[in-house]
XYZ file of C-alpha atoms in Angstrom:
675
model
C -33.185 -72.731 -56.306
C -31.721 -75.043 -58.928
C -32.304 -77.974 -56.555
C -35.776 -76.978 -55.327
C -37.253 -75.899 -58.689
C -35.199 -77.540 -61.430
C -37.924 -77.220 -64.062
C -38.280 -73.470 -63.594
C -34.535 -73.064 -63.422
C -33.995 -74.977 -66.688
C -36.824 -73.074 -68.360
C -35.225 -69.735 -67.529
C -31.874 -71.053 -68.637
C -33.292 -72.109 -71.991
C -35.081 -68.814 -72.579
C -32.125 -66.635 -71.612
C -29.620 -68.762 -73.543
C -31.676 -69.135 -76.706
C -29.689 -66.610 -78.732
C -26.386 -68.174 -77.691
C -27.525 -71.656 -78.684
C -28.784 -70.426 -82.035
C -25.486 -68.723 -82.707
C -23.607 -71.925 -81.951
C -25.778 -74.023 -84.318
C -25.593 -71.708 -87.306
C -22.755 -72.343 -89.665
C -22.718 -76.169 -90.016
C -23.414 -78.192 -93.141
C -25.484 -81.394 -93.401
C -22.482 -83.436 -92.303
C -22.015 -81.363 -89.172
C -18.855 -79.670 -90.387
C -18.326 -76.054 -89.480
C -18.796 -73.624 -92.348
C -16.236 -70.825 -92.355
C -17.968 -67.475 -92.014
C -17.008 -64.331 -93.825
C -14.753 -61.800 -92.191
C -17.639 -59.360 -91.799
C -19.786 -61.861 -89.906
C -16.832 -62.818 -87.720
C -16.190 -59.196 -86.896
C -19.832 -58.470 -86.119
C -20.115 -61.515 -83.855
C -16.895 -60.635 -82.085
C -17.904 -57.034 -81.408
C -21.358 -58.210 -80.356
C -19.786 -60.461 -77.742
C -17.217 -57.911 -76.677
C -19.942 -55.303 -76.337
C -21.581 -57.432 -73.670
C -18.293 -58.175 -71.971
C -15.559 -56.089 -70.457
C -13.921 -54.423 -73.447
C -11.074 -52.928 -71.464
C -10.442 -56.181 -69.643
C -10.377 -58.180 -72.876
C -7.946 -55.813 -74.528
C -5.640 -55.769 -71.527
C -5.655 -59.540 -71.253
C -4.874 -59.963 -74.945
C -1.973 -57.555 -74.689
C -0.696 -59.426 -71.668
C -0.802 -62.771 -73.532
C -3.219 -64.271 -71.067
C -3.248 -68.055 -71.205
C -7.046 -68.108 -71.122
C -8.549 -67.530 -74.551
C -10.793 -64.567 -75.212
C -13.692 -66.754 -76.184
C -13.502 -68.726 -72.952
C -13.459 -65.525 -70.963
C -16.445 -64.105 -72.831
C -18.351 -67.346 -72.328
C -17.770 -67.126 -68.586
C -18.969 -63.527 -68.560
C -22.057 -64.486 -70.542
C -22.796 -67.350 -68.144
C -22.403 -65.031 -65.150
C -24.795 -62.502 -66.688
C -27.305 -65.233 -67.456
C -27.143 -66.412 -63.852
C -27.671 -62.846 -62.659
C -30.745 -62.448 -64.862
C -32.222 -65.734 -63.631
C -31.762 -64.683 -60.019
C -33.402 -61.321 -60.745
C -36.410 -62.918 -62.457
C -36.856 -65.441 -59.663
C -36.563 -62.688 -57.039
C -39.382 -60.767 -58.731
C -41.535 -63.893 -58.816
C -40.822 -64.749 -55.182
C -41.664 -61.235 -53.994
C -44.980 -61.397 -55.855
C -45.786 -64.480 -53.784
C -44.322 -63.312 -50.468
C -43.700 -59.624 -49.751
C -41.070 -60.524 -47.149
C -38.949 -62.299 -49.743
C -37.334 -59.049 -50.806
C -33.599 -59.379 -50.183
C -32.565 -58.273 -53.664
C -35.145 -55.488 -53.737
C -34.057 -54.159 -50.336
C -30.393 -54.116 -51.294
C -31.168 -52.417 -54.578
C -33.336 -49.863 -52.791
C -30.508 -48.912 -50.442
C -28.147 -48.788 -53.408
C -30.488 -46.386 -55.218
C -30.736 -44.272 -52.073
C -26.950 -44.024 -51.840
C -26.628 -42.913 -55.480
C -29.169 -40.061 -55.199
C -31.621 -41.773 -57.558
C -34.741 -39.636 -58.180
C -37.889 -40.722 -56.390
C -39.742 -41.288 -59.673
C -37.161 -43.830 -60.779
C -37.399 -45.679 -57.465
C -41.203 -45.777 -57.671
C -41.027 -47.086 -61.242
C -38.631 -49.863 -60.267
C -40.836 -50.686 -57.274
C -43.849 -51.154 -59.574
C -41.720 -53.491 -61.699
C -40.867 -55.539 -58.615
C -37.144 -54.793 -58.711
C -36.966 -52.404 -55.755
C -38.795 -51.684 -52.530
C -40.829 -48.529 -52.036
C -39.520 -45.136 -50.990
C -41.095 -45.494 -47.545
C -39.457 -48.891 -47.084
C -36.095 -47.389 -48.008
C -36.580 -44.643 -45.425
C -37.507 -47.206 -42.770
C -34.459 -49.276 -43.682
C -32.230 -46.236 -43.402
C -33.540 -45.450 -39.935
C -33.135 -49.080 -38.853
C -29.525 -49.227 -40.081
C -28.746 -45.951 -38.316
C -30.158 -47.348 -35.058
C -28.070 -50.519 -35.403
C -24.960 -48.433 -36.056
C -25.588 -46.412 -32.897
C -25.965 -49.629 -30.924
C -22.611 -50.836 -32.257
C -21.006 -47.498 -31.352
C -22.390 -47.721 -27.835
C -21.077 -51.258 -27.375
C -17.599 -50.317 -28.606
C -17.393 -47.090 -26.625
C -18.515 -48.605 -23.327
C -15.707 -51.135 -23.533
C -13.368 -48.135 -23.007
C -11.108 -49.610 -25.702
C -12.033 -47.120 -28.392
C -10.355 -44.096 -29.935
C -12.088 -41.124 -31.530
C -11.338 -38.683 -34.323
C -13.312 -35.688 -35.513
C -13.072 -32.731 -37.861
C -15.306 -30.089 -39.352
C -16.900 -30.133 -42.806
C -19.095 -27.648 -44.626
C -22.237 -28.266 -46.693
C -24.146 -25.754 -48.776
C -27.878 -26.284 -48.139
C -29.470 -24.079 -50.752
C -33.197 -23.487 -50.555
C -35.795 -22.331 -53.054
C -37.980 -20.698 -50.410
C -36.157 -17.836 -48.729
C -37.219 -17.096 -45.192
C -35.939 -14.588 -42.697
C -33.979 -17.321 -40.895
C -32.282 -18.742 -43.995
C -32.063 -15.819 -46.401
C -28.461 -14.949 -45.532
C -26.532 -18.104 -44.713
C -26.800 -21.408 -46.613
C -23.358 -22.760 -45.709
C -23.619 -25.008 -42.670
C -20.651 -25.933 -40.497
C -20.939 -29.472 -39.178
C -18.556 -31.855 -37.442
C -17.989 -35.474 -38.409
C -16.538 -38.195 -36.215
C -14.984 -41.642 -36.415
C -14.528 -44.362 -33.840
C -12.233 -47.372 -34.010
C -11.188 -50.069 -31.523
C -7.823 -50.137 -29.804
C -5.842 -53.181 -30.894
C -2.292 -54.513 -30.495
C -2.957 -56.007 -27.035
C -3.993 -52.701 -25.451
C -6.031 -53.330 -22.288
C -8.216 -51.191 -20.042
C -5.487 -51.163 -17.406
C -3.163 -49.470 -19.900
C -5.642 -46.577 -20.042
C -6.222 -46.408 -16.301
C -3.787 -43.574 -15.656
C -5.907 -40.426 -15.558
C -5.002 -39.557 -11.976
C -1.295 -40.210 -12.545
C -1.220 -37.844 -15.510
C -3.216 -35.197 -13.638
C -0.573 -35.079 -10.921
C 1.996 -34.181 -13.602
C -0.243 -31.903 -15.644
C 0.821 -28.259 -16.120
C -2.853 -27.310 -15.703
C -2.886 -28.680 -12.157
C -2.130 -25.800 -9.800
C -1.006 -28.228 -7.093
C 1.263 -30.333 -9.265
C 4.997 -30.470 -8.736
C 6.236 -30.443 -12.300
C 9.551 -32.052 -13.249
C 11.941 -30.169 -15.552
C 10.377 -29.877 -18.978
C 11.920 -31.906 -21.755
C 12.748 -30.371 -25.119
C 13.813 -31.239 -28.640
C 17.398 -32.012 -27.621
C 16.165 -34.712 -25.239
C 14.478 -36.514 -28.125
C 17.782 -37.134 -29.881
C 18.677 -39.952 -27.499
C 15.749 -42.008 -28.820
C 16.308 -44.620 -31.515
C 20.086 -44.320 -31.339
C 21.813 -45.161 -34.596
C 24.983 -47.169 -35.149
C 26.806 -46.960 -38.511
C 27.298 -50.229 -40.373
C 30.571 -51.709 -41.604
C 30.669 -49.297 -44.541
C 30.197 -46.249 -42.298
C 26.628 -45.531 -43.417
C 24.055 -44.478 -40.862
C 20.481 -45.735 -40.821
C 19.314 -42.760 -42.859
C 22.202 -43.164 -45.306
C 21.190 -46.779 -45.828
C 17.636 -45.709 -46.605
C 18.954 -43.097 -49.038
C 21.094 -45.752 -50.699
C 18.029 -47.963 -51.076
C 16.063 -45.079 -52.591
C 18.820 -44.312 -55.114
C 18.803 -47.959 -56.134
C 15.003 -48.126 -56.277
C 14.755 -45.076 -58.557
C 17.361 -46.453 -60.951
C 15.558 -49.789 -61.198
C 12.078 -48.255 -61.508
C 12.732 -45.174 -63.666
C 16.152 -45.708 -65.219
C 16.941 -47.532 -68.479
C 14.953 -50.772 -68.971
C 18.063 -52.895 -68.393
C 17.959 -52.236 -64.654
C 14.380 -53.491 -64.211
C 15.720 -57.066 -64.087
C 17.095 -56.327 -60.602
C 13.665 -55.585 -59.129
C 13.474 -58.929 -57.325
C 16.880 -58.405 -55.731
C 15.898 -55.072 -54.196
C 14.925 -55.665 -50.574
C 12.921 -53.340 -48.346
C 14.815 -51.016 -45.962
C 15.351 -52.111 -42.406
C 12.517 -51.592 -39.942
C 13.075 -49.579 -36.773
C 9.772 -50.319 -34.992
C 6.794 -51.369 -37.065
C 3.148 -51.341 -36.065
C 1.736 -54.878 -36.512
C -0.364 -55.230 -39.657
C -3.944 -55.742 -38.507
C -7.140 -54.751 -40.244
C -8.647 -51.826 -38.365
C -12.461 -51.522 -38.588
C -13.530 -47.876 -38.559
C -17.081 -46.794 -37.757
C -18.526 -43.399 -38.612
C -20.500 -41.593 -35.934
C -23.431 -39.278 -36.510
C -22.499 -35.859 -37.792
C -22.879 -33.124 -35.205
C -24.512 -29.745 -35.690
C -21.486 -28.126 -34.072
C -18.782 -25.847 -35.416
C -15.494 -26.887 -33.838
C -13.709 -23.699 -34.875
C -13.967 -22.481 -31.270
C -12.900 -23.863 -27.911
C -16.532 -24.245 -26.868
C -17.308 -26.090 -30.091
C -14.523 -28.595 -29.427
C -15.787 -29.222 -25.902
C -19.270 -29.830 -27.293
C -17.854 -32.193 -29.932
C -16.034 -34.252 -27.300
C -19.134 -34.479 -25.103
C -21.356 -35.371 -28.078
C -19.023 -38.130 -29.297
C -18.912 -39.688 -25.842
C -22.701 -39.407 -25.547
C -23.118 -41.290 -28.825
C -21.028 -44.016 -27.236
C -23.177 -44.058 -24.116
C -20.658 -42.299 -21.846
C -21.638 -39.182 -19.902
C -20.811 -37.377 -16.689
C -21.161 -40.003 -13.924
C -22.196 -37.299 -11.451
C -25.174 -36.242 -13.576
C -26.266 -39.538 -15.173
C -27.027 -42.577 -13.027
C -26.787 -45.532 -15.417
C -25.591 -48.883 -14.034
C -24.457 -49.967 -17.497
C -22.369 -46.849 -18.105
C -18.677 -47.113 -17.155
C -17.088 -44.377 -15.065
C -14.171 -42.926 -17.028
C -12.896 -40.778 -14.166
C -9.868 -43.057 -13.800
C -9.355 -43.676 -17.522
C -8.136 -41.703 -20.507
C -9.583 -41.594 -24.025
C -7.593 -41.039 -27.231
C -8.761 -38.254 -29.550
C -7.211 -37.636 -32.970
C -7.342 -34.336 -34.815
C -5.466 -31.681 -36.704
C -3.287 -28.948 -35.258
C -6.184 -26.544 -34.654
C -8.097 -29.209 -32.768
C -5.111 -29.833 -30.515
C -4.689 -26.144 -29.722
C -8.346 -25.710 -28.783
C -8.417 -28.847 -26.661
C -5.340 -27.628 -24.822
C -7.035 -24.279 -24.221
C -10.145 -26.077 -22.985
C -8.147 -28.159 -20.507
C -6.358 -25.035 -19.327
C -9.667 -23.259 -18.729
C -11.187 -26.234 -16.931
C -8.145 -26.913 -14.748
C -9.786 -25.318 -11.713
C -12.849 -27.607 -11.789
C -13.419 -30.196 -9.071
C -14.257 -33.384 -11.001
C -12.201 -35.204 -13.655
C -15.101 -34.984 -16.121
C -15.392 -31.211 -15.834
C -11.597 -30.846 -16.058
C -11.621 -32.840 -19.319
C -8.985 -34.912 -17.587
C -9.671 -37.944 -19.776
C -8.600 -36.321 -23.059
C -5.358 -37.486 -24.678
C -4.785 -35.641 -27.944
C -2.913 -37.283 -30.848
C -1.938 -35.039 -33.803
C -2.714 -36.274 -37.297
C 0.259 -37.330 -39.407
C -1.462 -36.522 -42.692
C -1.552 -32.825 -41.841
C 2.051 -33.087 -40.681
C 2.996 -34.532 -44.062
C 1.225 -31.609 -45.729
C 3.341 -29.225 -43.649
C 6.499 -31.098 -44.677
C 5.571 -30.809 -48.355
C 4.871 -27.104 -47.932
C 8.278 -26.650 -46.280
C 10.142 -28.078 -49.278
C 7.853 -26.165 -51.615
C 8.627 -22.833 -49.983
C 12.386 -23.351 -49.841
C 13.195 -25.010 -53.144
C 10.451 -25.634 -55.694
C 8.185 -22.609 -55.940
C 10.585 -20.323 -57.889
C 11.329 -22.962 -60.565
C 7.899 -24.506 -61.029
C 7.708 -23.365 -64.657
C 10.261 -25.991 -65.714
C 8.187 -29.018 -64.710
C 4.726 -27.488 -65.199
C 5.088 -24.652 -67.750
C 1.338 -24.462 -68.474
C 0.150 -24.588 -64.866
C 2.051 -21.718 -63.277
C -1.250 -20.048 -62.399
C -2.373 -23.003 -60.286
C 0.986 -23.412 -58.607
C 1.537 -19.707 -58.100
C -1.638 -19.233 -56.044
C -2.440 -22.302 -53.937
C -1.339 -25.568 -55.527
C -2.748 -27.964 -52.940
C -1.120 -30.954 -51.310
C -1.494 -33.446 -54.169
C 0.263 -31.213 -56.671
C 3.074 -30.393 -54.246
C 3.472 -34.048 -53.285
C 3.789 -35.167 -56.912
C 6.226 -32.382 -57.736
C 8.474 -33.324 -54.833
C 8.402 -36.969 -55.882
C 9.046 -36.268 -59.581
C 11.726 -33.674 -58.941
C 13.451 -35.951 -56.455
C 13.462 -38.882 -58.883
C 15.034 -36.793 -61.629
C 17.648 -35.343 -59.303
C 18.643 -38.800 -58.123
C 18.863 -40.058 -61.704
C 21.083 -37.069 -62.442
C 23.283 -38.095 -59.508
C 23.641 -41.489 -61.146
C 24.622 -39.827 -64.423
C 27.319 -37.735 -62.750
C 28.706 -40.659 -60.764
C 28.967 -43.077 -63.698
C 30.665 -40.362 -65.771
C 33.243 -39.951 -63.016
C 34.000 -43.660 -63.078
C 34.297 -43.885 -66.852
C 34.177 -40.824 -69.145
C 32.724 -43.008 -71.899
C 29.518 -43.331 -69.918
C 27.995 -39.946 -70.709
C 24.465 -41.173 -70.047
C 22.685 -43.870 -68.082
C 21.833 -45.657 -71.325
C 25.520 -46.070 -72.134
C 26.129 -47.238 -68.581
C 23.334 -49.807 -68.970
C 24.918 -51.013 -72.228
C 27.975 -52.082 -70.231
C 25.677 -54.516 -68.356
C 26.693 -53.816 -64.750
C 25.788 -56.370 -62.105
C 23.519 -55.775 -59.146
C 26.520 -55.761 -56.816
C 28.094 -52.990 -58.914
C 25.104 -50.668 -58.784
C 24.494 -51.468 -55.113
C 28.038 -50.356 -54.271
C 27.533 -47.214 -56.362
C 24.279 -46.490 -54.513
C 26.180 -46.508 -51.218
C 28.660 -44.058 -52.725
C 25.821 -41.817 -53.865
C 24.291 -41.829 -50.387
C 27.649 -40.891 -48.897
C 28.871 -38.251 -51.384
C 25.703 -36.758 -52.850
C 23.746 -36.381 -49.608
C 26.156 -36.107 -46.681
C 29.076 -34.254 -48.302
C 29.300 -30.732 -46.831
C 31.727 -29.460 -49.492
C 29.045 -28.323 -51.942
C 26.212 -28.373 -49.476
C 23.916 -25.869 -51.189
C 23.516 -28.194 -54.149
C 23.052 -31.283 -51.996
C 20.671 -29.998 -49.341
C 17.784 -30.378 -51.759
C 18.729 -34.028 -52.290
C 18.827 -34.537 -48.536
C 15.472 -32.928 -47.790
C 13.667 -34.616 -50.667
C 14.968 -37.954 -49.461
C 13.849 -37.032 -45.956
C 10.352 -36.424 -47.346
C 10.535 -39.763 -49.177
C 11.568 -41.461 -45.948
C 8.680 -39.891 -44.026
C 6.202 -41.003 -46.709
C 7.641 -44.509 -46.778
C 7.550 -44.825 -42.989
C 3.932 -43.643 -42.830
C 2.831 -46.046 -45.574
C 4.538 -49.044 -43.975
C 3.566 -48.194 -40.389
C 7.159 -47.911 -39.164
C 6.484 -45.676 -36.166
C 10.151 -45.746 -35.145
C 11.250 -44.347 -38.506
C 8.457 -41.755 -38.406
C 9.773 -40.477 -35.077
C 13.376 -40.297 -36.310
C 12.157 -38.273 -39.293
C 10.260 -35.899 -37.018
C 13.418 -35.190 -35.041
C 14.833 -33.669 -38.245
C 11.646 -32.052 -39.521
C 11.088 -30.024 -36.340
C 14.087 -27.679 -36.961
C 12.994 -27.329 -40.596
C 9.504 -26.302 -39.502
C 11.065 -23.723 -37.214
C 13.227 -22.309 -40.006
C 10.211 -21.855 -42.298
C 7.988 -20.205 -39.693
C 5.790 -23.179 -38.803
C 6.206 -22.595 -35.071
C 2.886 -24.185 -34.121
C 3.989 -27.491 -35.613
C 7.307 -27.160 -33.792
C 5.660 -26.655 -30.405
C 2.903 -29.234 -30.910
C 5.104 -32.069 -32.186
C 7.876 -31.420 -29.652
C 5.390 -31.376 -26.775
C 3.628 -34.493 -28.081
C 6.815 -36.540 -28.513
C 8.139 -35.497 -25.104
C 4.877 -36.499 -23.422
C 4.802 -39.858 -25.180
C 8.380 -40.831 -24.336
C 8.968 -39.117 -20.988
C 5.564 -38.661 -19.291
C 3.067 -41.331 -20.350
C 3.148 -44.755 -18.639
C 4.379 -47.633 -20.748
C 0.898 -48.985 -21.537
C -0.471 -45.625 -22.665
C 2.724 -44.932 -24.598
C 2.239 -48.114 -26.600
C -1.457 -47.367 -27.188
C -0.708 -43.879 -28.520
C 2.247 -44.831 -30.716
C 0.589 -47.920 -32.207
C -2.658 -46.102 -33.020
C -1.329 -42.869 -34.487
C -1.681 -44.691 -37.830
C -4.333 -47.238 -38.826
C -4.605 -49.888 -41.525
C -8.268 -50.176 -42.642
C -7.461 -52.816 -45.287
C -5.065 -54.993 -43.299
C -2.606 -55.011 -46.213
C 1.100 -54.333 -46.238
C 2.046 -50.757 -47.065
C -1.530 -49.472 -46.568
C -1.253 -47.526 -43.319
C -3.096 -44.196 -43.168
C -3.042 -41.284 -40.815
C -6.232 -41.148 -38.752
C -6.853 -37.571 -39.885
C -6.702 -38.808 -43.490
C -9.513 -41.274 -42.693
C -11.578 -38.394 -41.311
C -10.990 -36.311 -44.434
C -11.992 -39.273 -46.616
C -15.152 -39.754 -44.571
C -15.973 -36.058 -45.003
C -15.528 -36.397 -48.755
C -17.891 -39.353 -48.996
C -20.378 -37.636 -46.707
C -20.601 -34.647 -49.022
C -20.594 -36.772 -52.187
C -23.044 -39.482 -51.117
C -25.570 -37.081 -49.581
C -27.112 -34.617 -52.079
C -26.974 -30.937 -51.313
C -30.720 -30.374 -51.332
C -31.178 -32.562 -48.228
C -32.040 -31.026 -44.938
C -29.479 -30.853 -42.192
C -31.341 -33.423 -40.098
C -31.208 -35.926 -42.975
C -27.452 -35.443 -43.321
C -27.018 -36.120 -39.617
C -29.235 -39.220 -39.818
C -27.455 -40.755 -42.838
C -23.890 -39.824 -41.876
C -23.256 -43.073 -39.902
C -24.217 -45.068 -43.018
C -21.430 -43.798 -45.269
C -19.379 -46.968 -44.895
C -22.476 -49.108 -45.504
C -23.135 -47.170 -48.707
C -19.553 -47.710 -49.826
C -19.829 -51.436 -49.143
C -23.072 -51.555 -51.122
C -21.389 -49.925 -54.100
C -18.561 -52.447 -53.986
C -21.001 -55.353 -53.738
C -23.110 -54.199 -56.694
C -20.048 -53.476 -58.798
C -18.778 -56.998 -58.240
C -22.071 -58.915 -58.388
C -23.461 -57.024 -61.376
C -20.157 -57.224 -63.277
C -19.585 -53.489 -63.613
C -16.661 -52.408 -65.739
C -14.275 -49.638 -64.666
C -14.883 -50.297 -60.986
C -11.685 -48.859 -59.577
C -11.357 -45.348 -58.213
C -7.563 -45.558 -58.252
C -5.718 -44.066 -61.175
C -2.851 -45.915 -62.786
C 0.575 -44.430 -62.280
C 1.158 -41.709 -64.852
C 3.723 -42.344 -67.576
C 6.273 -39.659 -66.779
C 9.097 -40.993 -68.966
C 8.986 -38.101 -71.426
C 8.714 -35.514 -68.659
C 11.564 -37.158 -66.776
C 13.665 -37.103 -69.936
C 13.143 -33.355 -70.377
C 13.741 -32.596 -66.709
C 16.860 -34.761 -66.568
C 18.153 -32.952 -69.655
C 17.632 -29.616 -67.947
C 19.422 -30.849 -64.840
C 22.319 -32.117 -66.939
C 22.826 -28.598 -68.308
C 22.449 -26.904 -64.930
C 23.722 -29.686 -62.715
C 23.794 -29.036 -58.993
C 25.523 -32.351 -58.398
C 28.955 -31.248 -59.658
C 31.436 -28.713 -58.317
C 31.678 -25.755 -60.679
C 34.490 -23.247 -61.045
C 32.671 -20.662 -58.937
C 31.403 -23.018 -56.258
C 31.882 -21.893 -52.684
C 34.592 -24.178 -51.230
C 37.469 -23.658 -48.906
C 40.720 -22.686 -50.666
C 44.204 -23.617 -49.615
C 44.500 -20.609 -47.290
C 41.381 -21.628 -45.389
C 39.355 -18.792 -46.906
C 36.388 -19.008 -49.171
C 36.601 -18.867 -52.949
C 34.543 -16.740 -55.294
C 30.857 -17.381 -55.355
C 27.907 -16.224 -57.356
C 25.551 -13.674 -55.859
C 23.422 -15.565 -53.314
C 19.698 -15.716 -53.984
C 16.800 -15.748 -51.557
C 16.777 -19.544 -51.843
C 20.415 -19.714 -50.743
C 19.620 -17.643 -47.662
C 16.666 -19.888 -46.819
C 18.770 -23.003 -47.261
C 21.503 -21.660 -45.008
C 18.885 -20.749 -42.405
C 17.607 -24.316 -42.392
C 21.132 -25.730 -42.298
C 22.055 -23.666 -39.288
């Protein structure tokens, strides 16, 4: 526009920059010298400029000693806002001339639709020429939904797509009570996601439906080989100790001890951050950005076996795949010889297994649901792992770390609270291990601060970290006090492996978590994960095995350390579906707009960036837990479980057992897990 209409462009620039130019000319004498203003005028001008800029950003940059001056930054922000205003004015003028020149208005209309803007506001902005009409927004929504369905159909018919689905509830309250809606306003719907199979997975890798059916336990004519169990999994990912005698898990624990000291210990140790390398990788999923597409929500409750069958059929229908015996479509692929990956939680897996068992007597692969390959979600597995540690160790002593929130934690704390407690408690326990170890080496070092004052080298603390991993995790002499260290580090290792996409490390962690699930009564997780791992490693062909293992986690951002469980992506999609779509909408409108959730999210990001919104992020900064860690570490120092006490249960010289305190319920639970 600056090239095609320079006069108009310069006119707008002059009008919108008039106040800035006047401010820059005021304050000079007849010789052109700058007249020093009073402190009050300086302060008013500064706050006037800061008020139009990013206050938080300017303060942060000044504290960080940014090389760019504040005035230069504010001038850039002012220039960007002026450019934005010129584009807006020109867009209004262009639309008045040509109704089809409405790019800005269309985008703003969809943005208003996604933020639940009242219809009166949209109509007002449409009269001003800033937005399109309500009817145009509705037409645009329907057009985008149709394009999304076309993309889903294209991806699904390639047969290189995986699916995930889960239920979500919406409360559709009404002001007019009728006989059909007077009792129930809570609607149970099912959402779905679809994403492409990557990592060099081909159609031939999925062409194994008949091979798997011959080995299926639901096939009455199959000759089944001996069933594999948990003990057979232990031969996978065999470990060899290093030169210092540490196993792979011990080396990870050593790294975690070192990482906690550098990150949360005295400030002296932060200088070693660059020398701390990542743990070794067992088998990592390649980092590739995974595009995820939302499907239309389904008016189906998948809390039953029938509901899950309907969900599977509906998802495939949205992708243009149906029963080849019933539908005669030359463009539709026949999946009778292929398998399709479906992700879900534990309940979904149980119902799909029941459905396949019921349909095992059918004649066609489609009716037998022979194409379904279920993959359990790792996010729900991580929730079960957190609940296991919570039940065994943390629940009785929650008042120490959260004295004012015992009501929340005593009833149903939720995963986020349990996850943070495990992390915080584990950090403090490992710092306490450091305190005990340095005191053993030199009695003068009664605290980590005194140890830091001696200025140890990185090689010194690295050698001590290996000692901590060997003596404070794997030592069976005072095992009751050290089991908590071991299991918290196991949870840390599982979280780290899931975040980095190290599928090999995830599997080695599961080999240990399965007995812990069994000891705490989570038998469904034991059976599901054992059966899943045995199928993957001992039943599935090599191509399908790779497809399943490399797509059990996805990386929507394509960044290092940003892998997510597929079930977590479904839960996030459910959250945005319920947040972006207002509750007073009809069920049909929710179903129509549900495929547009990702488009709405992209619109929000675009408007936040282009319109220079402040406070864009939805991520919270890491909480400053230094004071809480100090109190918790002080409590652990008084009641240390890292040191052998006079009444600790250890073998005496005669081979018997010494005196011990009265065992608690926690001790019994710990021994149950250990056995």
